[in-house]
Coordinates of C-alpha atoms in Angstrom, one line a residue:
Chain F
M187 CA -4.3 23.0 26.5
S188 CA -3.9 21.1 29.8
L189 CA -0.6 20.2 31.4
D190 CA -1.1 16.6 30.3
F191 CA -0.6 17.4 26.6
N192 CA 2.1 19.1 24.6
D193 CA 1.3 22.1 22.4
E194 CA 3.5 21.2 19.4
T195 CA 3.5 21.0 15.6
F196 CA 4.3 18.2 13.1
R197 CA 4.9 20.5 10.2
G198 CA 6.3 23.9 9.5
D199 CA 8.4 24.8 12.5
F200 CA 8.3 21.2 13.8
T201 CA 8.1 21.9 17.5
Y202 CA 7.3 18.3 18.3
R203 CA 9.4 17.0 21.3
N204 CA 9.5 13.9 23.5
S205 CA 9.6 14.5 27.2
A206 CA 12.0 12.5 29.3
R207 CA 9.1 10.3 30.2
A208 CA 8.1 9.8 26.6
I209 CA 11.7 8.8 25.7
K210 CA 11.8 6.3 28.5
R211 CA 8.6 4.6 27.4
F212 CA 9.4 4.8 23.6
P213 CA 8.6 1.6 21.9
F214 CA 12.0 0.7 20.5
P215 CA 11.1 -2.0 18.0
F216 CA 14.3 -4.1 17.6
P217 CA 14.6 -7.2 19.9
E218 CA 18.0 -8.0 18.5
D219 CA 20.9 -6.4 16.7
S220 CA 19.7 -7.1 13.1
Y221 CA 16.5 -6.7 11.3
M222 CA 14.7 -8.8 8.7
Y223 CA 11.0 -9.1 8.0
S224 CA 9.0 -11.3 10.2
V225 CA 5.3 -11.7 11.1
N226 CA 6.3 -11.1 14.7
M227 CA 2.8 -11.2 16.2
E228 CA 2.1 -11.4 19.9
P229 CA -1.1 -11.1 21.9
H230 CA -2.0 -7.5 22.6
V231 CA -2.3 -7.9 26.3
P232 CA -1.8 -5.2 28.9
G233 CA 1.9 -4.4 29.5
P234 CA 3.8 -2.8 32.3
V235 CA 2.3 0.3 33.9
G236 CA 3.5 3.4 32.1
S237 CA 4.4 1.5 28.9
V238 CA 2.7 2.0 25.6
F239 CA 1.2 -1.4 26.1
E240 CA -0.5 -0.6 29.4
H241 CA -3.8 0.1 27.7
M242 CA -5.6 -1.1 24.6
F243 CA -5.2 2.4 22.9
D244 CA -2.3 4.4 24.2
V245 CA -3.0 8.1 24.8
D246 CA 0.2 10.1 25.3
E247 CA 1.4 13.6 25.6
H248 CA 1.1 14.2 21.9
Y249 CA -2.6 13.4 21.7
V250 CA -4.1 16.8 21.3
S251 CA -1.6 18.1 18.9
E252 CA -1.8 15.0 16.8
M253 CA -5.5 15.3 16.5
R254 CA -5.1 18.9 15.4
D255 CA -2.6 17.8 12.7
R256 CA -5.1 15.1 11.5
A257 CA -7.8 17.8 11.2
Q258 CA -5.5 19.9 9.1
V259 CA -4.6 16.9 6.8
L260 CA -8.3 16.1 6.3
A261 CA -9.1 19.7 5.6
D262 CA -6.4 19.7 2.9
D263 CA -7.4 16.3 1.5
P264 CA -10.7 14.7 2.4
L265 CA -9.7 11.5 0.5
R266 CA -7.5 10.5 3.4
C267 CA -10.6 9.2 5.1
Q268 CA -12.8 6.8 3.1
S269 CA -15.2 4.1 3.8
L270 CA -16.9 1.9 1.2
P271 CA -20.7 1.8 1.7
H272 CA -20.8 -1.7 3.2
M273 CA -18.3 -0.8 5.9
E274 CA -20.4 1.4 8.1
L275 CA -21.2 -1.4 10.5
A276 CA -17.5 -2.0 11.0
G277 CA -17.2 1.7 11.8
W278 CA -19.7 1.3 14.6
D279 CA -17.8 -1.7 15.9
L280 CA -14.6 0.4 16.0
L281 CA -16.3 3.3 17.6
E282 CA -17.7 1.1 20.4
L283 CA -14.3 -0.6 20.9
I284 CA -12.4 2.7 21.2
M285 CA -15.0 4.5 23.4
E286 CA -15.3 1.6 25.8
S287 CA -11.5 1.1 26.0
K288 CA -10.8 4.8 26.6
A289 CA -13.5 5.3 29.1
R290 CA -12.3 2.3 31.0
D291 CA -8.6 3.0 30.8
Y292 CA -8.6 6.8 31.1
P293 CA -11.7 7.7 33.1
H294 CA -10.3 11.1 34.0
W295 CA -10.2 12.0 30.3
F296 CA -13.0 10.1 28.7
S297 CA -16.5 9.0 29.8
L298 CA -19.1 6.9 28.1
H299 CA -22.7 6.6 29.4
R300 CA -24.9 4.1 27.6
D301 CA -28.7 3.9 28.0
G302 CA -29.8 1.3 25.4
N303 CA -28.8 2.9 22.1
Q304 CA -28.7 6.4 23.5
W305 CA -25.0 7.1 24.1
H306 CA -23.3 10.1 25.8
W307 CA -19.6 10.5 25.0
I308 CA -17.3 13.0 26.7
N309 CA -13.8 13.6 25.5
R310 CA -12.3 16.2 27.9
P311 CA -8.8 16.7 26.3
L312 CA -10.5 17.7 23.0
Q313 CA -13.5 19.3 24.7
I314 CA -16.1 17.2 22.9
E315 CA -19.4 16.2 24.3
Q316 CA -21.7 14.2 22.1
R317 CA -25.1 12.6 22.6
F318 CA -26.0 10.2 19.8
T319 CA -27.9 7.1 18.9
F320 CA -25.7 4.1 18.5
M321 CA -26.0 2.6 14.9
D322 CA -27.7 5.8 13.6
A323 CA -25.1 7.7 11.6
S324 CA -27.4 10.7 11.2
T325 CA -26.9 11.5 14.9
L326 CA -23.2 12.0 14.5
P327 CA -21.5 14.9 12.6
C328 CA -19.8 12.4 10.3
G329 CA -19.6 8.6 9.8
P330 CA -18.7 6.5 13.0
M331 CA -15.2 5.6 11.8
E332 CA -14.3 9.1 10.9
Y333 CA -15.9 10.4 14.1
I334 CA -13.9 8.3 16.5
T335 CA -10.7 8.3 14.6
R336 CA -10.6 12.1 14.6
Q337 CA -10.3 11.6 18.3
T338 CA -7.8 8.7 18.4
Q339 CA -4.0 8.7 17.6
G340 CA -2.8 6.4 14.9
D341 CA -4.0 5.5 11.4
F342 CA -6.8 3.0 11.1
T343 CA -7.9 0.6 8.4
L344 CA -10.9 -1.7 8.4
Q345 CA -10.7 -5.0 6.6
D346 CA -13.7 -6.9 5.5
Q347 CA -13.3 -10.7 5.4
R348 CA -14.7 -12.8 2.6
D349 CA -13.5 -15.4 0.1
D350 CA -10.7 -16.4 2.5
D351 CA -9.2 -13.0 2.1
L352 CA -9.1 -9.6 3.8
W353 CA -10.2 -6.5 1.8
I354 CA -9.1 -3.0 2.9
E355 CA -12.3 -1.2 2.5
A356 CA -12.3 1.7 5.0
G357 CA -9.6 3.8 6.6
M358 CA -8.4 7.0 8.3
V359 CA -4.9 7.5 7.0
T360 CA -3.0 10.7 7.8
T361 CA 0.2 9.5 9.5
Q362 CA 1.2 6.9 7.0
A363 CA 4.6 5.7 5.9
D364 CA 4.2 6.6 2.3
W365 CA 1.2 4.6 1.1
S366 CA -2.1 5.9 -0.3
L367 CA -5.4 4.8 1.1
D368 CA -7.1 6.4 -1.9
F369 CA -5.2 4.1 -4.2
D370 CA -5.3 0.9 -2.1
I371 CA -8.9 1.0 -0.9
G372 CA -10.8 -2.1 -2.2
M373 CA -7.6 -4.2 -2.5
S374 CA -7.1 -7.7 -1.1
F375 CA -4.4 -8.5 1.4
K376 CA -1.7 -9.4 -1.1
Q377 CA -2.7 -6.7 -3.5
W378 CA -2.2 -3.9 -1.0
H379 CA 1.1 -5.4 0.1
A380 CA 2.2 -5.9 -3.4
P381 CA 4.9 -3.2 -3.5
V382 CA 6.8 -4.6 -0.4
P383 CA 10.1 -6.2 -1.6
L384 CA 11.4 -9.6 -0.5
A385 CA 8.5 -10.5 1.9
H386 CA 6.2 -12.2 -0.6
Q387 CA 8.9 -14.6 -1.7
A388 CA 9.7 -15.3 2.0
G389 CA 6.1 -16.4 2.5
I390 CA 5.5 -13.6 5.0
F391 CA 2.1 -12.6 3.6
D392 CA 0.9 -16.2 3.2
R393 CA 1.5 -16.8 6.9
A394 CA 0.2 -13.5 8.1
L395 CA -3.0 -13.8 6.1
K396 CA -3.6 -17.3 7.3
F397 CA -3.1 -16.2 10.9
L398 CA -5.3 -13.1 10.6
L399 CA -8.3 -15.0 9.0
K400 CA -8.5 -16.9 12.3
L401 CA -8.2 -13.8 14.5
Q402 CA -10.8 -14.1 17.3
H403 CA -12.9 -11.4 18.9
G404 CA -11.5 -10.4 22.3
A405 CA -8.0 -11.7 21.5
P406 CA -6.3 -8.8 19.7
V407 CA -2.6 -9.1 18.6
R408 CA 0.2 -6.7 17.9
R409 CA 3.4 -6.3 16.1
F410 CA 5.9 -3.5 15.2
N411 CA 7.0 -2.0 12.0
W412 CA 9.4 0.8 11.5
T413 CA 10.9 3.3 9.0
M414 CA 12.9 6.5 9.1
T415 CA 11.6 10.0 8.7
V416 CA 13.4 13.3 8.4
D417 CA 11.8 15.9 10.7
P418 CA 8.9 14.8 12.9
L419 CA 6.4 14.8 10.0
L420 CA 3.4 12.6 10.6
D421 CA 2.0 13.0 7.1
T422 CA 4.6 11.4 5.0
S423 CA 2.0 10.6 2.3
P424 CA 2.7 9.8 -1.3
E425 CA 0.1 12.5 -2.1
N426 CA 2.4 15.2 -0.6
Y427 CA 5.8 13.5 -1.6
P428 CA 6.9 16.5 -3.7
K429 CA 6.4 18.7 -0.6
W430 CA 8.4 16.6 1.9
G431 CA 10.7 14.7 -0.4
P432 CA 13.3 17.5 -0.6
S433 CA 13.8 17.5 3.2
K434 CA 15.8 14.3 2.8
T435 CA 18.4 16.2 0.9
T436 CA 19.1 18.9 3.4
M437 CA 20.3 17.0 6.5
T438 CA 23.9 17.7 7.5
P439 CA 26.2 16.1 10.1
E440 CA 25.3 19.0 12.4
T441 CA 21.5 18.5 12.0
V442 CA 21.1 14.7 11.7
G443 CA 20.8 14.1 15.4
R444 CA 17.9 16.6 15.7
R445 CA 16.2 16.0 12.4
Q446 CA 16.5 12.2 11.7
H447 CA 13.7 10.3 13.4
L448 CA 13.1 6.6 13.9
R449 CA 9.5 6.1 13.1
V450 CA 7.9 3.2 14.9
E451 CA 4.5 1.7 14.1
L452 CA 2.7 -0.2 16.8
Q453 CA 0.2 -2.2 14.8
T454 CA -2.6 -3.9 16.6
L455 CA -5.3 -6.1 15.1
H456 CA -8.8 -6.5 16.5
R457 CA -11.6 -8.8 15.3
L458 CA -14.9 -6.8 15.4
P459 CA -18.0 -8.4 16.8
R460 CA -20.9 -7.4 14.5
S461 CA -19.2 -7.0 11.1
N462 CA -16.6 -9.7 11.5
A463 CA -14.2 -7.1 10.0
I464 CA -10.7 -6.6 11.4
A465 CA -9.7 -3.2 12.7
F466 CA -6.0 -2.4 12.1
P467 CA -4.8 0.6 14.1
I468 CA -1.3 1.7 13.0
R469 CA 0.1 3.9 15.8
C470 CA 3.1 6.1 14.9
Y471 CA 5.7 7.0 17.4
L472 CA 8.6 9.3 16.5
I473 CA 12.0 9.7 18.2
S474 CA 14.9 11.9 17.2
F475 CA 18.3 10.2 16.9
Q476 CA 19.6 12.6 19.6
D477 CA 17.0 11.4 22.0
L478 CA 17.4 7.8 21.0
V479 CA 21.1 7.7 21.7
T480 CA 20.4 8.7 25.3
V481 CA 19.7 5.0 25.9
P482 CA 23.0 3.2 25.4
K483 CA 21.5 -0.1 24.3
W484 CA 19.3 1.5 21.7
A485 CA 22.2 3.5 20.3
R486 CA 24.4 0.5 19.9
R487 CA 21.6 -1.6 18.4
M488 CA 20.3 1.2 16.1
H489 CA 23.8 1.5 14.6
R490 CA 24.0 -2.2 14.0
V491 CA 20.6 -2.4 12.4
V492 CA 21.2 0.5 10.0
R493 CA 24.7 -0.7 9.2
D494 CA 23.6 -4.3 8.3
I495 CA 20.3 -3.8 6.6
P496 CA 20.1 -4.9 3.0
D497 CA 20.2 -2.0 0.5
E498 CA 16.9 -3.2 -0.9
L499 CA 15.1 -2.6 2.4
A500 CA 16.9 0.7 3.0
T501 CA 15.7 1.8 -0.4
Y502 CA 12.1 0.6 0.3
K503 CA 12.1 2.3 3.7
G504 CA 13.3 5.5 2.0
F505 CA 16.6 6.2 3.8
I506 CA 19.3 4.8 1.6
R507 CA 20.5 8.2 0.5
N508 CA 21.1 9.2 4.2
K509 CA 22.4 5.9 5.4
A510 CA 26.0 7.0 5.5
L511 CA 25.1 10.2 7.4
M512 CA 23.1 8.2 9.9
L513 CA 25.9 5.7 10.4
D514 CA 28.5 8.5 11.0
Y515 CA 26.2 9.9 13.7
L516 CA 25.5 6.6 15.3
A517 CA 28.9 4.9 15.1
P518 CA 30.5 6.8 18.1
F519 CA 27.7 5.4 20.3
D520 CA 28.5 1.8 19.4
D521 CA 31.3 0.6 21.6
G522 CA 31.0 -2.9 20.3
L523 CA 29.7 -4.3 23.6
P524 CA 27.1 -7.1 23.4
T525 CA 23.4 -6.1 23.8
S526 CA 20.9 -8.1 25.8
P527 CA 18.0 -9.7 24.0
G528 CA 14.6 -7.9 24.0
F529 CA 13.3 -4.4 23.6
A530 CA 14.0 -3.0 27.1
P531 CA 16.9 -0.7 28.0
E532 CA 19.8 -2.6 29.8
Chain Y
M263 CA -2.8 -11.3 -33.3
T264 CA -0.2 -12.6 -30.9
K265 CA -1.3 -12.9 -27.3
T266 CA 0.8 -11.0 -24.8
E267 CA 3.5 -12.7 -22.7
F268 CA 3.8 -10.8 -19.4
E269 CA 6.8 -10.7 -17.2
P270 CA 6.1 -11.9 -13.7
A271 CA 4.7 -9.0 -11.8
I272 CA 3.8 -7.9 -8.3
P273 CA 0.6 -9.4 -6.9
S274 CA -1.7 -6.3 -7.3
R275 CA -1.4 -6.5 -11.1
P276 CA -4.1 -8.7 -12.6
V277 CA -3.2 -11.7 -14.7
Y278 CA -5.2 -12.3 -17.9
G279 CA -6.4 -15.4 -19.6
V280 CA -8.1 -16.3 -22.9
L281 CA -11.7 -15.7 -23.7
H282 CA -13.7 -18.9 -23.5
P283 CA -17.3 -18.7 -24.8
A284 CA -19.5 -19.7 -21.9
V285 CA -23.0 -20.9 -21.6
G286 CA -25.2 -17.9 -21.2
S287 CA -28.4 -16.1 -22.1
A288 CA -26.6 -13.2 -23.6
H289 CA -23.0 -12.3 -24.4
L290 CA -21.5 -8.8 -23.9
F291 CA -18.1 -8.2 -25.5
V292 CA -16.2 -5.0 -24.9
A293 CA -12.9 -4.6 -26.7
D294 CA -10.4 -2.0 -27.8
G295 CA -7.7 -2.0 -30.4
E296 CA -6.2 -5.4 -31.0
G297 CA -8.7 -6.9 -28.6
A298 CA -11.0 -7.3 -31.6
G299 CA -8.9 -10.3 -32.4
A300 CA -9.9 -12.0 -29.2
V301 CA -13.5 -11.3 -29.9
C302 CA -13.2 -12.7 -33.4
D303 CA -11.5 -15.9 -32.1
A304 CA -14.1 -16.5 -29.5
L305 CA -17.1 -16.0 -31.7
T306 CA -15.5 -18.0 -34.6
S307 CA -15.0 -20.9 -32.3
A308 CA -18.6 -20.6 -31.0
P309 CA -20.7 -19.1 -33.8
A310 CA -24.0 -20.1 -32.1
L311 CA -23.4 -17.2 -29.7
K312 CA -23.5 -14.5 -32.3
A313 CA -27.3 -14.3 -32.3
A314 CA -27.1 -13.3 -28.6
A315 CA -23.9 -11.2 -28.8
H316 CA -23.5 -7.5 -28.2
V317 CA -20.1 -6.2 -29.2
I318 CA -18.9 -2.7 -28.1
Y319 CA -15.6 -1.7 -29.8
I320 CA -13.2 1.2 -29.3
P321 CA -10.4 1.6 -31.9
G322 CA -7.0 1.6 -30.3
A323 CA -5.2 4.8 -29.3
N324 CA -2.3 3.5 -31.4
G325 CA -4.5 3.6 -34.5
S326 CA -5.4 0.0 -34.8
D327 CA -9.0 -0.3 -36.0
H328 CA -10.6 -3.7 -36.7
T329 CA -14.2 -2.4 -37.0
G330 CA -14.6 -4.2 -40.4
A331 CA -13.7 -7.6 -39.0
L332 CA -16.1 -7.3 -36.1
Q333 CA -18.9 -6.1 -38.3
A334 CA -18.3 -9.1 -40.6
L335 CA -19.1 -11.4 -37.6
G336 CA -22.8 -10.7 -38.0
V337 CA -23.5 -10.3 -34.2
A338 CA -26.9 -9.2 -33.0
Q339 CA -25.7 -5.8 -31.9
F340 CA -22.5 -4.0 -32.8
H341 CA -21.5 -0.6 -31.6
R342 CA -18.3 1.3 -32.4
A343 CA -17.4 4.0 -29.9
P344 CA -14.7 6.7 -30.2
S345 CA -13.5 6.3 -26.6
F346 CA -14.3 4.3 -23.5
A347 CA -15.8 7.4 -21.9
A348 CA -18.2 7.6 -24.8
A349 CA -19.0 3.9 -24.5
L350 CA -19.6 4.0 -20.8
P351 CA -23.3 5.2 -20.8
R352 CA -24.2 2.4 -23.2
L353 CA -22.2 -0.1 -21.2
T354 CA -23.8 1.0 -17.9
K355 CA -27.3 0.6 -19.5
V356 CA -26.6 -2.8 -20.8
L357 CA -25.2 -4.0 -17.5
A358 CA -28.2 -2.5 -15.6
D359 CA -30.6 -4.2 -18.0
A360 CA -28.8 -7.6 -17.8
H361 CA -30.6 -10.7 -16.8
M362 CA -29.1 -13.6 -14.9
G363 CA -26.8 -15.6 -17.2
M364 CA -25.3 -12.8 -19.2
Q365 CA -21.7 -13.5 -19.9
I366 CA -19.2 -10.6 -20.0
Y367 CA -16.0 -10.5 -21.9
A368 CA -13.3 -7.8 -22.2
A369 CA -10.3 -7.8 -24.5
G370 CA -7.5 -5.4 -25.4
T371 CA -5.5 -3.1 -23.2
E372 CA -5.3 -3.4 -19.4
G373 CA -7.0 -0.1 -18.9
L374 CA -9.9 -1.1 -21.0
M375 CA -10.4 -4.4 -19.3
A376 CA -10.1 -2.9 -15.8
Q377 CA -12.7 -0.2 -16.7
V378 CA -15.1 -2.8 -17.9
A379 CA -14.6 -4.8 -14.7
A380 CA -15.1 -1.6 -12.6
A381 CA -18.4 -0.9 -14.5
A382 CA -19.5 -4.5 -13.9
Q383 CA -18.7 -4.1 -10.2
A384 CA -20.6 -0.9 -10.1
A385 CA -23.6 -2.8 -11.5
G386 CA -23.3 -5.3 -8.6
L387 CA -21.3 -8.1 -10.4
P388 CA -18.2 -9.6 -8.9
Y389 CA -14.8 -8.9 -10.5
E390 CA -14.5 -12.5 -11.5
A391 CA -17.7 -12.2 -13.7
V392 CA -15.6 -10.5 -16.4
Q393 CA -13.4 -12.8 -18.6
M394 CA -10.4 -10.9 -19.8
E395 CA -7.8 -11.4 -22.5
H396 CA -4.9 -9.0 -23.1
R397 CA -4.2 -8.2 -26.7
G398 CA -2.1 -5.5 -28.4
S399 CA -0.8 -2.4 -26.7
L400 CA 0.9 -2.4 -23.3
A401 CA 0.1 1.3 -22.9
R402 CA -1.0 2.0 -19.3
R403 CA -3.7 4.0 -17.7
V404 CA -2.0 5.8 -14.8
Q405 CA -3.3 7.7 -11.9
C406 CA -1.2 10.5 -10.6
V407 CA -1.0 9.9 -6.8
H408 CA -0.5 13.6 -6.3
C409 CA -3.3 15.3 -8.2
K410 CA -5.5 12.2 -8.7
G411 CA -5.8 12.8 -12.5
V412 CA -5.7 9.8 -14.8
T413 CA -3.5 9.9 -17.9
E414 CA -4.6 7.5 -20.6
N415 CA -2.3 5.5 -22.9
V416 CA 1.0 6.1 -21.2
T417 CA 3.9 4.5 -23.1
L418 CA 6.8 6.5 -21.7
D419 CA 8.4 6.1 -18.3
P420 CA 8.8 8.7 -16.8
F421 CA 6.0 10.7 -18.3
Q422 CA 4.4 14.0 -17.7
C423 CA 1.0 14.0 -15.9
S424 CA -1.5 15.4 -18.3
H425 CA -3.3 17.1 -15.4
C426 CA -0.8 18.7 -13.0
G427 CA 2.4 18.5 -15.2
L428 CA 4.6 16.7 -12.6
T429 CA 7.0 14.1 -14.1
L430 CA 5.9 10.7 -12.9
F431 CA 7.5 7.3 -12.8
V432 CA 5.1 4.4 -13.4
R433 CA 4.8 1.7 -10.7
D434 CA 3.5 -1.8 -11.3
H435 CA 1.1 -1.3 -8.4
F436 CA -2.4 -1.5 -9.8
S437 CA -5.8 -0.5 -8.4
R438 CA -8.7 -2.5 -9.9
R439 CA -11.1 0.1 -8.3
L440 CA -9.4 2.9 -10.2
A441 CA -8.6 0.7 -13.2
A442 CA -5.1 2.4 -13.1
F443 CA -1.5 2.0 -12.3
Q444 CA 0.1 4.4 -9.9
G445 CA 2.3 7.3 -11.0
V446 CA 4.7 9.0 -8.5
C447 CA 6.7 12.1 -8.9
I448 CA 10.2 11.1 -10.0
D449 CA 12.1 14.2 -8.9
A450 CA 10.3 14.8 -5.6
E451 CA 13.6 14.6 -3.6
D452 CA 15.7 16.4 -6.2
P453 CA 13.5 18.8 -8.1
G454 CA 14.5 19.1 -11.7
Q455 CA 16.6 16.0 -11.9
I456 CA 14.6 14.0 -14.4
P457 CA 16.0 11.0 -16.2
A458 CA 15.3 10.6 -19.9
S459 CA 12.0 8.9 -20.8
V460 CA 12.1 5.5 -22.3
E461 CA 9.3 3.7 -24.2
R462 CA 8.5 1.0 -21.7
F463 CA 5.0 0.2 -22.7
K464 CA 4.5 -0.2 -26.4

């Protein structure tokens, strides 16, 4: 593995680590000291150099190890990647979007040569070289969505648009915050969000759907979501819940700083040109509490968010049983000083 | 039979109406258990449909069997099947052979109606093409999210998955594609700590 990428695990011995640079660029998701649901969309435009927003698809030090973890999840459970038959065109749209973006943004790692429909793709970090015919799935080792998302960090779903609704009809989902693609595939926008508490009544999904139905090609948007995960486990799937559930019960005051992770999802939404589908990458970033508190503003704010969150949300996000343990760890880092608005460190 | 009053539920759970005989070239009814009552009501209110009606009936898992009442309707075709699985090849054939204008009605348990709608969708029809009326048992069809096995006629919560043996709590989250509610291990975080089952779905 090259020096650009960590050799680490997201299971078993959990050797996942963030470098000092990764901590500095971590996408801390709270712009203020409290949290409640909001649609909170903004244009997905390039951000500061070095930030996770610099490029369309962020490739970071965890890339190679994350792709190895995805391959293992898929070997264990192929149902984590599914595409209903009419979604192949959207898969090609996604493949094109990712290959063009990565070849443009990271030319030292990725190359794409196009000669009509004869494409030549080189992925140096994963040591992949592929010549194929664009729009001819028989020239790839698997479907286009699966092919490119085995080489791209983050979960992906593809939404078909019809009847003034969005239908989740394809996806690659191996780093999910406890939801099942196999169960939800084929559902409408409000159906697959049905289990989320409070937000329906607040009109969140009405507004979000209305907004997304009008999403334009070439004008992607982004938002954050977050939850809490014990140990840097990417695959917190409902399928494997009996395997990872017990880990929530074994944290102690001595281990909470190392084991408790803030899990941030950078969600982007892209209208696709041929299929008119919407691609929804859900990129997961993990940071341990002990790394998070090295940034004073984040430490203060994390304490206030966890302290003040409604129990219903803490339950839904799955950390109510460890809330007291988390607060005991975070409280000493909160000196009561005001924090500045926005995500950035002071 | 009384029609079922449902508590307000989360948006993935379908809502059901009342069967309204519609104008059509043929009329396919699929019902289980107390759903027979909805078929009888519909065809009694529109007796002219009987000559073009095909009724497929599955007695309820709770023992309710209204075969006699349905036979007495005098429809063009009546078939009594011992289970939905046994009825499915016939249903698939009828849907494949259907001409434009065939009306489809499903009545009875949620699991039965959802499976009829799934069969119709597999034949290329939209979900909305199937009229549905809930009657009788609230027993649920539940997919275990862990092993993917489906347990039929679940009345208890939590219940034991009939495939992998895990104890599952039953969510209201419903997949039309799978025609099933979702079951999730109740003691995943604290193995062995299982609350007593209650009969939530009679």
